[in-house]
Amino acid sequence: MNIAHIKLNVISMPLKSPFHTHLGTVTEREGIIVELIDSDGVSGYGEGVAFSTPWYTEETVKTSLHMLADILIPLLRKNQIKHPEEAAILFKSIRRNNMAKAGLEMAIWDLHAKRNAESLSASIGGTRKKVASGVVVAAESLSSSLKQIEKYLEEGYQRIKVKINPQQDYSLLAGIRRHYPELPIIADANSAYTLKDIERLKAIDDFNLLMIEQPLASDDIIQHSLLQKELKTPVCLDESIVSFEDAKNAIDLGSCKIINIKAGRVGGLYEAKRIHDYCFDKEIEVWCGGMIEFGISRAHNIALASLPGFTIPGDISASNRFWEEDIITPEVRVENGFVTVPDTPGIGFGINEKRLKDTTLLEKSFKFENSWLC
């Protein structure tokens, strides 16, 4: 199968409502859409999920665009790839820049699945026909959080994640628990705490949470192991896990009881699946995190969450959670708390070409000669 052409579209779209964390507020989302086209005109799609500024990881849309255009695409052009896993291994010669790698690697997976007339879920070993859906509440106050929770529960979401920090954690969680004593809740700290806050974090045990996500530094594994020993609440690692080796070390050290797997954060589906498989073997729970992404990344997340170890509802919300109109067709929908896993070839969604065009800020195009993906 000959890769004839690669297109990069930098797009931008306003969120329906602001997304608040203690690190900042997102009102406009940029991203990179990666399209691989083979000599038969078949397209595979991926999405670079870095943000415009480096508040979540060190990557940004601009750095990812540079890595794709100047490093990763030329590297792919020079090397014959027989399977998407080989692309992931090839990209390991480049340090970090996982979101850029993932955008390209996941497009290769989609193209590979389409060429083999199988769903992306089947290509990576998925077994679920439906995946449970959770949602993130990122509001500035208890009252607005409660309004959002009520709305999302009416829409069928199975669990809620709320953003916490030392200024509002106990009062926010207590207020939510008063209204929803049995609701499955994740508290996401986005590294807002240090070990000096250990008593404050132990107090959160009062609320019978599913987990507390990434309470300590984004690059820490060791101090989380100390914290987990003091907490009844399971610690979940997110930003700390950027590779299979990170996941293995965290599990060996007892740094967490749960891992959030985001394909974009770890460099693509190959690495995400390796982490999943290891956690499954070690009986560590995993779930699929979200990145305020557009429909292409969301479609890849659905396939990833169809793997058997994803037992906790992921951040796989409907397209209308963030967007007035998404760039895929049909849009992702949540029905009775679940998203159906497509069984058609590839990611199982088409592209809304008009919406893609209307939201594009910049286009780059790369022609290939004599580069093969078998």
CSV table of C-alpha atoms in Angstrom, one decimal:
chain,number,residue,atom,x,y,z
A,1,MET,CA,0.0,0.0,0.0
A,2,ASN,CA,1.7,3.2,-1.2
A,3,ILE,CA,1.4,6.3,1.0
A,4,ALA,CA,1.1,9.0,-1.7
A,5,HIS,CA,0.2,12.0,0.3
A,6,ILE,CA,0.0,13.4,3.8
A,7,LYS,CA,-2.0,16.5,4.8
A,8,LEU,CA,-1.9,18.5,8.0
A,9,ASN,CA,-4.7,20.8,8.9
A,10,VAL,CA,-4.4,23.1,11.9
A,11,ILE,CA,-7.9,23.8,13.0
A,12,SER,CA,-9.5,25.9,15.7
A,13,MET,CA,-13.0,25.8,17.2
A,14,PRO,CA,-14.6,27.6,20.2
A,15,LEU,CA,-15.8,25.5,23.1
A,16,LYS,CA,-19.5,25.7,23.8
A,17,SER,CA,-18.6,26.7,27.4
A,18,PRO,CA,-15.2,27.5,29.0
A,19,PHE,CA,-13.2,24.6,30.5
A,20,HIS,CA,-11.7,25.6,33.9
A,21,THR,CA,-8.8,24.1,35.8
A,22,HIS,CA,-6.5,25.6,38.3
A,23,LEU,CA,-3.9,25.8,35.5
A,24,GLY,CA,-6.0,27.9,33.3
A,25,THR,CA,-9.2,28.2,31.2
A,26,VAL,CA,-9.7,26.9,27.7
A,27,THR,CA,-12.2,28.7,25.6
A,28,GLU,CA,-10.8,28.0,22.1
A,29,ARG,CA,-9.3,24.7,21.0
A,30,GLU,CA,-6.7,24.3,18.4
A,31,GLY,CA,-5.5,20.9,17.1
A,32,ILE,CA,-3.8,19.2,14.1
A,33,ILE,CA,-5.7,16.9,11.8
A,34,VAL,CA,-3.4,14.3,10.1
A,35,GLU,CA,-4.6,12.7,6.9
A,36,LEU,CA,-2.6,9.9,5.2
A,37,ILE,CA,-3.8,9.1,1.6
A,38,ASP,CA,-2.6,6.0,-0.2
A,39,SER,CA,-2.2,5.5,-4.0
A,40,ASP,CA,-5.8,4.1,-4.2
A,41,GLY,CA,-7.2,7.2,-2.6
A,42,VAL,CA,-8.0,5.6,0.8
A,43,SER,CA,-7.5,8.0,3.7
A,44,GLY,CA,-6.5,7.4,7.3
A,45,TYR,CA,-6.9,10.0,10.0
A,46,GLY,CA,-5.2,11.0,13.2
A,47,GLU,CA,-5.3,14.0,15.5
A,48,GLY,CA,-2.5,15.9,17.3
A,49,VAL,CA,-4.0,16.8,20.7
A,50,ALA,CA,-1.4,19.2,22.0
A,51,PHE,CA,-2.9,22.5,23.3
A,52,SER,CA,-2.0,26.0,22.1
A,53,THR,CA,0.1,26.6,25.2
A,54,PRO,CA,2.2,24.1,27.3
A,55,TRP,CA,-0.2,23.9,30.4
A,56,TYR,CA,-0.8,20.2,30.2
A,57,THR,CA,2.5,18.9,28.7
A,58,GLU,CA,5.5,20.7,27.2
A,59,GLU,CA,4.1,20.2,23.7
A,60,THR,CA,2.1,22.9,21.8
A,61,VAL,CA,0.3,23.0,18.5
A,62,LYS,CA,3.3,24.9,17.0
A,63,THR,CA,5.9,22.5,18.3
A,64,SER,CA,3.8,19.5,17.2
A,65,LEU,CA,3.5,21.0,13.7
A,66,HIS,CA,7.2,21.4,13.5
A,67,MET,CA,7.9,17.9,14.7
A,68,LEU,CA,5.4,16.4,12.2
A,69,ALA,CA,6.5,18.5,9.2
A,70,ASP,CA,10.3,18.6,9.8
A,71,ILE,CA,11.1,15.4,11.6
A,72,LEU,CA,8.4,12.7,11.7
A,73,ILE,CA,7.0,12.8,8.2
A,74,PRO,CA,10.5,12.9,6.6
A,75,LEU,CA,11.5,10.0,8.9
A,76,LEU,CA,8.5,8.0,7.7
A,77,ARG,CA,9.2,8.9,4.1
A,78,LYS,CA,12.7,7.3,4.4
A,79,ASN,CA,11.6,4.0,6.0
A,80,GLN,CA,9.4,1.1,4.9
A,81,ILE,CA,6.7,0.3,7.3
A,82,LYS,CA,4.8,-3.0,7.2
A,83,HIS,CA,2.6,-2.4,10.3
A,84,PRO,CA,1.6,0.6,12.4
A,85,GLU,CA,3.6,-0.9,15.4
A,86,GLU,CA,6.7,-0.4,13.3
A,87,ALA,CA,6.0,3.3,13.0
A,88,ALA,CA,5.7,3.6,16.8
A,89,ILE,CA,9.0,1.8,17.2
A,90,LEU,CA,10.6,4.0,14.4
A,91,PHE,CA,9.4,7.2,16.2
A,92,LYS,CA,11.1,6.1,19.4
A,93,SER,CA,14.4,7.3,17.9
A,94,ILE,CA,12.9,10.8,18.5
A,95,ARG,CA,12.7,11.9,22.2
A,96,ARG,CA,9.3,12.8,23.7
A,97,ASN,CA,7.0,14.9,21.4
A,98,ASN,CA,4.4,12.1,22.0
A,99,MET,CA,1.4,14.0,20.8
A,100,ALA,CA,3.0,14.7,17.5
A,101,LYS,CA,4.0,11.1,17.2
A,102,ALA,CA,0.5,9.9,18.2
A,103,GLY,CA,-1.2,12.1,15.6
A,104,LEU,CA,0.7,10.4,12.8
A,105,GLU,CA,0.8,6.9,14.2
A,106,MET,CA,-2.9,6.8,14.8
A,107,ALA,CA,-3.5,7.9,11.2
A,108,ILE,CA,-1.4,4.9,10.1
A,109,TRP,CA,-3.6,2.7,12.3
A,110,ASP,CA,-6.8,4.0,10.7
A,111,LEU,CA,-5.4,3.5,7.2
A,112,HIS,CA,-4.1,0.0,8.1
A,113,ALA,CA,-7.5,-1.0,9.4
A,114,LYS,CA,-9.3,0.3,6.4
A,115,ARG,CA,-6.9,-1.5,4.0
A,116,ASN,CA,-7.7,-4.7,5.9
A,117,ALA,CA,-11.4,-4.1,5.9
A,118,GLU,CA,-11.7,-4.3,9.7
A,119,SER,CA,-12.6,-1.9,12.4
A,120,LEU,CA,-9.9,-0.1,14.3
A,121,SER,CA,-11.2,-1.8,17.5
A,122,ALA,CA,-10.7,-5.2,15.9
A,123,SER,CA,-7.2,-4.2,14.6
A,124,ILE,CA,-5.9,-3.5,18.2
A,125,GLY,CA,-7.7,-6.4,19.9
A,126,GLY,CA,-10.8,-4.7,21.2
A,127,THR,CA,-13.6,-6.9,22.6
A,128,ARG,CA,-16.3,-4.5,23.7
A,129,LYS,CA,-19.3,-3.5,21.5
A,130,LYS,CA,-20.1,-0.5,23.7
A,131,VAL,CA,-17.9,1.6,26.0
A,132,ALA,CA,-19.1,3.3,29.2
A,133,SER,CA,-19.1,7.0,29.1
A,134,GLY,CA,-18.1,9.5,31.8
A,135,VAL,CA,-17.8,13.3,31.6
A,136,VAL,CA,-15.7,16.1,33.1
A,137,VAL,CA,-17.2,19.0,35.0
A,138,ALA,CA,-14.8,21.9,34.9
A,139,ALA,CA,-16.7,24.8,36.5
A,140,GLU,CA,-15.8,27.7,38.7
A,141,SER,CA,-18.3,27.2,41.5
A,142,LEU,CA,-20.3,24.5,43.3
A,143,SER,CA,-23.6,25.8,42.0
A,144,SER,CA,-22.4,25.7,38.4
A,145,SER,CA,-20.9,22.3,39.0
A,146,LEU,CA,-24.2,21.0,40.3
A,147,LYS,CA,-26.1,22.4,37.3
A,148,GLN,CA,-23.7,20.7,34.9
A,149,ILE,CA,-23.8,17.4,36.9
A,150,GLU,CA,-27.6,17.4,36.8
A,151,LYS,CA,-27.6,18.0,33.1
A,152,TYR,CA,-25.0,15.2,32.4
A,153,LEU,CA,-26.8,12.7,34.5
A,154,GLU,CA,-30.0,13.4,32.6
A,155,GLU,CA,-28.0,12.7,29.4
A,156,GLY,CA,-27.0,9.3,30.8
A,157,TYR,CA,-23.3,9.7,31.7
A,158,GLN,CA,-22.2,7.1,34.2
A,159,ARG,CA,-19.6,8.9,36.2
A,160,ILE,CA,-18.5,12.5,36.8
A,161,LYS,CA,-15.0,13.9,37.1
A,162,VAL,CA,-14.4,17.2,38.9
A,163,LYS,CA,-11.4,19.5,38.9
A,164,ILE,CA,-10.1,20.2,42.4
A,165,ASN,CA,-7.4,22.4,44.0
A,166,PRO,CA,-6.5,23.3,47.6
A,167,GLN,CA,-8.7,26.3,47.6
A,168,GLN,CA,-12.0,24.4,47.0
A,169,ASP,CA,-11.5,20.7,47.2
A,170,TYR,CA,-13.3,19.7,50.4
A,171,SER,CA,-16.1,22.2,50.1
A,172,LEU,CA,-16.7,21.3,46.5
A,173,LEU,CA,-16.7,17.5,47.0
A,174,ALA,CA,-18.8,17.8,50.2
A,175,GLY,CA,-21.4,19.9,48.3
A,176,ILE,CA,-21.6,17.4,45.5
A,177,ARG,CA,-21.8,14.4,47.9
A,178,ARG,CA,-24.7,16.1,49.7
A,179,HIS,CA,-26.7,16.1,46.5
A,180,TYR,CA,-25.4,12.8,45.1
A,181,PRO,CA,-24.3,10.4,47.9
A,182,GLU,CA,-23.9,7.4,45.5
A,183,LEU,CA,-22.5,9.1,42.4
A,184,PRO,CA,-19.2,7.7,41.0
A,185,ILE,CA,-16.8,10.7,41.3
A,186,ILE,CA,-13.2,11.2,40.2
A,187,ALA,CA,-11.4,14.2,41.7
A,188,ASP,CA,-8.8,15.4,39.2
A,189,ALA,CA,-6.0,17.6,40.8
A,190,ASN,CA,-3.8,18.2,37.8
A,191,SER,CA,-0.7,18.4,40.1
A,192,ALA,CA,-2.2,21.0,42.4
A,193,TYR,CA,-0.7,19.5,45.6
A,194,THR,CA,2.6,18.5,47.3
A,195,LEU,CA,3.3,16.1,50.1
A,196,LYS,CA,2.9,19.1,52.5
A,197,ASP,CA,-0.8,18.8,51.7
A,198,ILE,CA,-1.0,15.2,52.8
A,199,GLU,CA,-3.5,15.8,55.7
A,200,ARG,CA,-5.7,17.8,53.3
A,201,LEU,CA,-5.6,14.9,50.8
A,202,LYS,CA,-6.3,12.3,53.5
A,203,ALA,CA,-9.5,14.3,54.4
A,204,ILE,CA,-10.7,13.5,50.9
A,205,ASP,CA,-11.1,9.9,51.9
A,206,ASP,CA,-14.4,11.0,53.5
A,207,PHE,CA,-16.1,11.1,50.1
A,208,ASN,CA,-15.6,7.6,48.9
A,209,LEU,CA,-14.2,8.7,45.5
A,210,LEU,CA,-13.4,6.3,42.6
A,211,MET,CA,-10.0,7.9,42.6
A,212,ILE,CA,-7.9,11.1,42.9
A,213,GLU,CA,-6.1,11.8,39.7
A,214,GLN,CA,-2.6,13.2,39.5
A,215,PRO,CA,-2.5,14.9,42.9
A,216,LEU,CA,1.3,15.5,42.9
A,217,ALA,CA,3.8,16.8,40.3
A,218,SER,CA,3.3,15.9,36.7
A,219,ASP,CA,6.6,14.2,36.3
A,220,ASP,CA,6.6,12.4,39.7
A,221,ILE,CA,6.3,8.7,40.4
A,222,ILE,CA,8.2,8.3,43.7
A,223,GLN,CA,6.3,10.8,45.9
A,224,HIS,CA,3.0,9.4,44.7
A,225,SER,CA,4.1,6.0,46.1
A,226,LEU,CA,4.5,7.7,49.5
A,227,LEU,CA,1.1,9.3,49.2
A,228,GLN,CA,-0.8,6.2,48.1
A,229,LYS,CA,0.4,4.4,51.3
A,230,GLU,CA,-1.4,7.2,53.3
A,231,LEU,CA,-4.6,7.3,51.4
A,232,LYS,CA,-7.6,5.0,51.2
A,233,THR,CA,-8.7,6.7,48.0
A,234,PRO,CA,-7.0,5.1,45.0
A,235,VAL,CA,-4.4,7.3,43.3
A,236,CYS,CA,-4.6,7.5,39.6
A,237,LEU,CA,-1.6,8.7,37.5
A,238,ASP,CA,-2.1,10.7,34.3
A,239,GLU,CA,0.6,13.1,33.3
A,240,SER,CA,3.3,11.0,35.0
A,241,ILE,CA,2.7,8.2,32.6
A,242,VAL,CA,4.2,9.0,29.2
A,243,SER,CA,5.6,5.6,28.3
A,244,PHE,CA,5.3,1.9,29.1
A,245,GLU,CA,8.3,2.1,31.3
A,246,ASP,CA,6.7,4.8,33.4
A,247,ALA,CA,3.6,2.6,33.9
A,248,LYS,CA,5.7,-0.4,34.9
A,249,ASN,CA,7.8,1.7,37.3
A,250,ALA,CA,4.7,3.2,38.9
A,251,ILE,CA,3.1,-0.2,39.4
A,252,ASP,CA,6.3,-1.7,40.8
A,253,LEU,CA,6.7,1.2,43.3
A,254,GLY,CA,3.0,1.1,44.3
A,255,SER,CA,2.6,4.7,43.2
A,256,CYS,CA,-1.0,4.2,42.1
A,257,LYS,CA,-3.9,1.7,41.9
A,258,ILE,CA,-5.3,3.1,38.6
A,259,ILE,CA,-3.8,4.5,35.4
A,260,ASN,CA,-5.4,6.9,33.0
A,261,ILE,CA,-4.3,6.0,29.5
A,262,LYS,CA,-4.4,8.7,26.8
A,263,ALA,CA,-3.0,7.6,23.5
A,264,GLY,CA,-1.9,11.1,22.7
A,265,ARG,CA,0.1,11.5,25.9
A,266,VAL,CA,2.0,8.2,25.4
A,267,GLY,CA,2.8,8.5,21.7
A,268,GLY,CA,-0.1,6.5,20.1
A,269,LEU,CA,-2.1,3.3,20.2
A,270,TYR,CA,0.8,0.9,20.2
A,271,GLU,CA,2.2,2.3,23.4
A,272,ALA,CA,-1.3,2.7,24.9
A,273,LYS,CA,-2.0,-1.0,24.2
A,274,ARG,CA,1.3,-2.1,25.8
A,275,ILE,CA,0.4,-0.1,28.9
A,276,HIS,CA,-3.1,-1.6,28.9
A,277,ASP,CA,-1.8,-5.2,28.5
A,278,TYR,CA,0.7,-4.8,31.4
A,279,CYS,CA,-1.9,-3.3,33.7
A,280,PHE,CA,-4.4,-6.0,32.7
A,281,ASP,CA,-1.8,-8.7,33.6
A,282,LYS,CA,-1.0,-6.9,37.0
A,283,GLU,CA,-4.7,-6.3,37.8
A,284,ILE,CA,-4.3,-2.5,37.7
A,285,GLU,CA,-7.5,-0.7,36.6
A,286,VAL,CA,-7.2,1.6,33.6
A,287,TRP,CA,-9.5,4.0,31.9
A,288,CYS,CA,-9.4,6.2,28.8
A,289,GLY,CA,-8.8,9.9,29.4
A,290,GLY,CA,-9.9,12.8,27.2
A,291,MET,CA,-8.1,15.9,25.9
A,292,ILE,CA,-11.0,18.2,24.9
A,293,GLU,CA,-10.5,16.6,21.5
A,294,PHE,CA,-12.2,16.7,18.1
A,295,GLY,CA,-14.1,13.8,16.7
A,296,ILE,CA,-11.1,12.0,15.1
A,297,SER,CA,-9.2,11.6,18.4
A,298,ARG,CA,-12.5,10.7,20.1
A,299,ALA,CA,-13.0,7.9,17.6
A,300,HIS,CA,-9.6,6.5,18.3
A,301,ASN,CA,-10.4,6.7,22.0
A,302,ILE,CA,-13.5,4.7,21.5
A,303,ALA,CA,-11.5,1.9,19.8
A,304,LEU,CA,-8.9,2.0,22.6
A,305,ALA,CA,-11.5,1.8,25.3
A,306,SER,CA,-12.9,-1.3,23.7
A,307,LEU,CA,-9.9,-3.3,25.0
A,308,PRO,CA,-10.9,-5.6,27.9
A,309,GLY,CA,-9.0,-3.9,30.7
A,310,PHE,CA,-10.9,-0.6,30.4
A,311,THR,CA,-13.3,-1.2,33.3
A,312,ILE,CA,-13.9,2.4,34.4
A,313,PRO,CA,-16.1,4.8,32.3
A,314,GLY,CA,-13.7,7.0,30.3
A,315,ASP,CA,-13.8,10.7,29.3
A,316,ILE,CA,-15.6,9.7,26.1
A,317,SER,CA,-18.4,12.2,25.9
A,318,ALA,CA,-20.6,13.0,23.0
A,319,SER,CA,-19.4,15.4,20.3
A,320,ASN,CA,-22.0,18.0,21.5
A,321,ARG,CA,-20.3,18.1,25.0
A,322,PHE,CA,-17.8,20.6,23.6
A,323,TRP,CA,-18.8,21.5,20.0
A,324,GLU,CA,-21.7,23.1,18.2
A,325,GLU,CA,-20.6,21.0,15.2
A,326,ASP,CA,-17.8,18.4,15.1
A,327,ILE,CA,-15.6,17.5,12.2
A,328,ILE,CA,-16.8,13.9,12.0
A,329,THR,CA,-20.0,12.3,10.7
A,330,PRO,CA,-22.0,11.0,12.3
A,331,GLU,CA,-21.1,12.7,15.5
A,332,VAL,CA,-20.3,10.7,18.6
A,333,ARG,CA,-23.5,10.1,20.7
A,334,VAL,CA,-24.0,8.8,24.2
A,335,GLU,CA,-27.0,6.5,24.6
A,336,ASN,CA,-28.1,5.2,28.0
A,337,GLY,CA,-24.6,5.9,29.3
A,338,PHE,CA,-22.7,4.1,26.5
A,339,VAL,CA,-21.0,4.9,23.2
A,340,THR,CA,-21.3,2.2,20.5
A,341,VAL,CA,-18.0,0.9,19.1
A,342,PRO,CA,-18.1,1.1,15.3
A,343,ASP,CA,-17.7,-2.1,13.4
A,344,THR,CA,-17.1,-0.6,10.0
A,345,PRO,CA,-13.5,-0.3,8.6
A,346,GLY,CA,-11.1,2.0,10.4
A,347,ILE,CA,-12.3,4.6,13.0
A,348,GLY,CA,-15.8,4.1,11.7
A,349,PHE,CA,-16.6,7.8,11.2
A,350,GLY,CA,-16.5,10.0,8.1
A,351,ILE,CA,-15.1,13.5,7.8
A,352,ASN,CA,-17.4,16.5,7.7
A,353,GLU,CA,-15.3,18.2,4.9
A,354,LYS,CA,-17.1,21.5,5.1
A,355,ARG,CA,-16.7,21.8,8.8
A,356,LEU,CA,-13.0,20.8,8.5
A,357,LYS,CA,-12.5,23.5,5.8
A,358,ASP,CA,-14.4,26.2,7.7
A,359,THR,CA,-12.3,25.6,10.9
A,360,THR,CA,-8.8,25.3,9.2
A,361,LEU,CA,-6.2,28.0,10.0
A,362,LEU,CA,-3.3,26.4,8.1
A,363,GLU,CA,-2.7,23.6,5.7
A,364,LYS,CA,0.5,21.7,4.9
A,365,SER,CA,0.9,19.0,2.2
A,366,PHE,CA,3.6,16.4,1.7
A,367,LYS,CA,3.9,14.2,-1.4
A,368,PHE,CA,5.5,10.7,-1.0
A,369,GLU,CA,7.4,8.7,-3.5
A,370,ASN,CA,8.5,5.1,-3.0
A,371,SER,CA,7.4,4.9,0.6
A,372,TRP,CA,5.3,1.8,1.5
A,373,LEU,CA,3.0,0.7,4.2
A,374,CYS,CA,2.2,-2.9,3.6
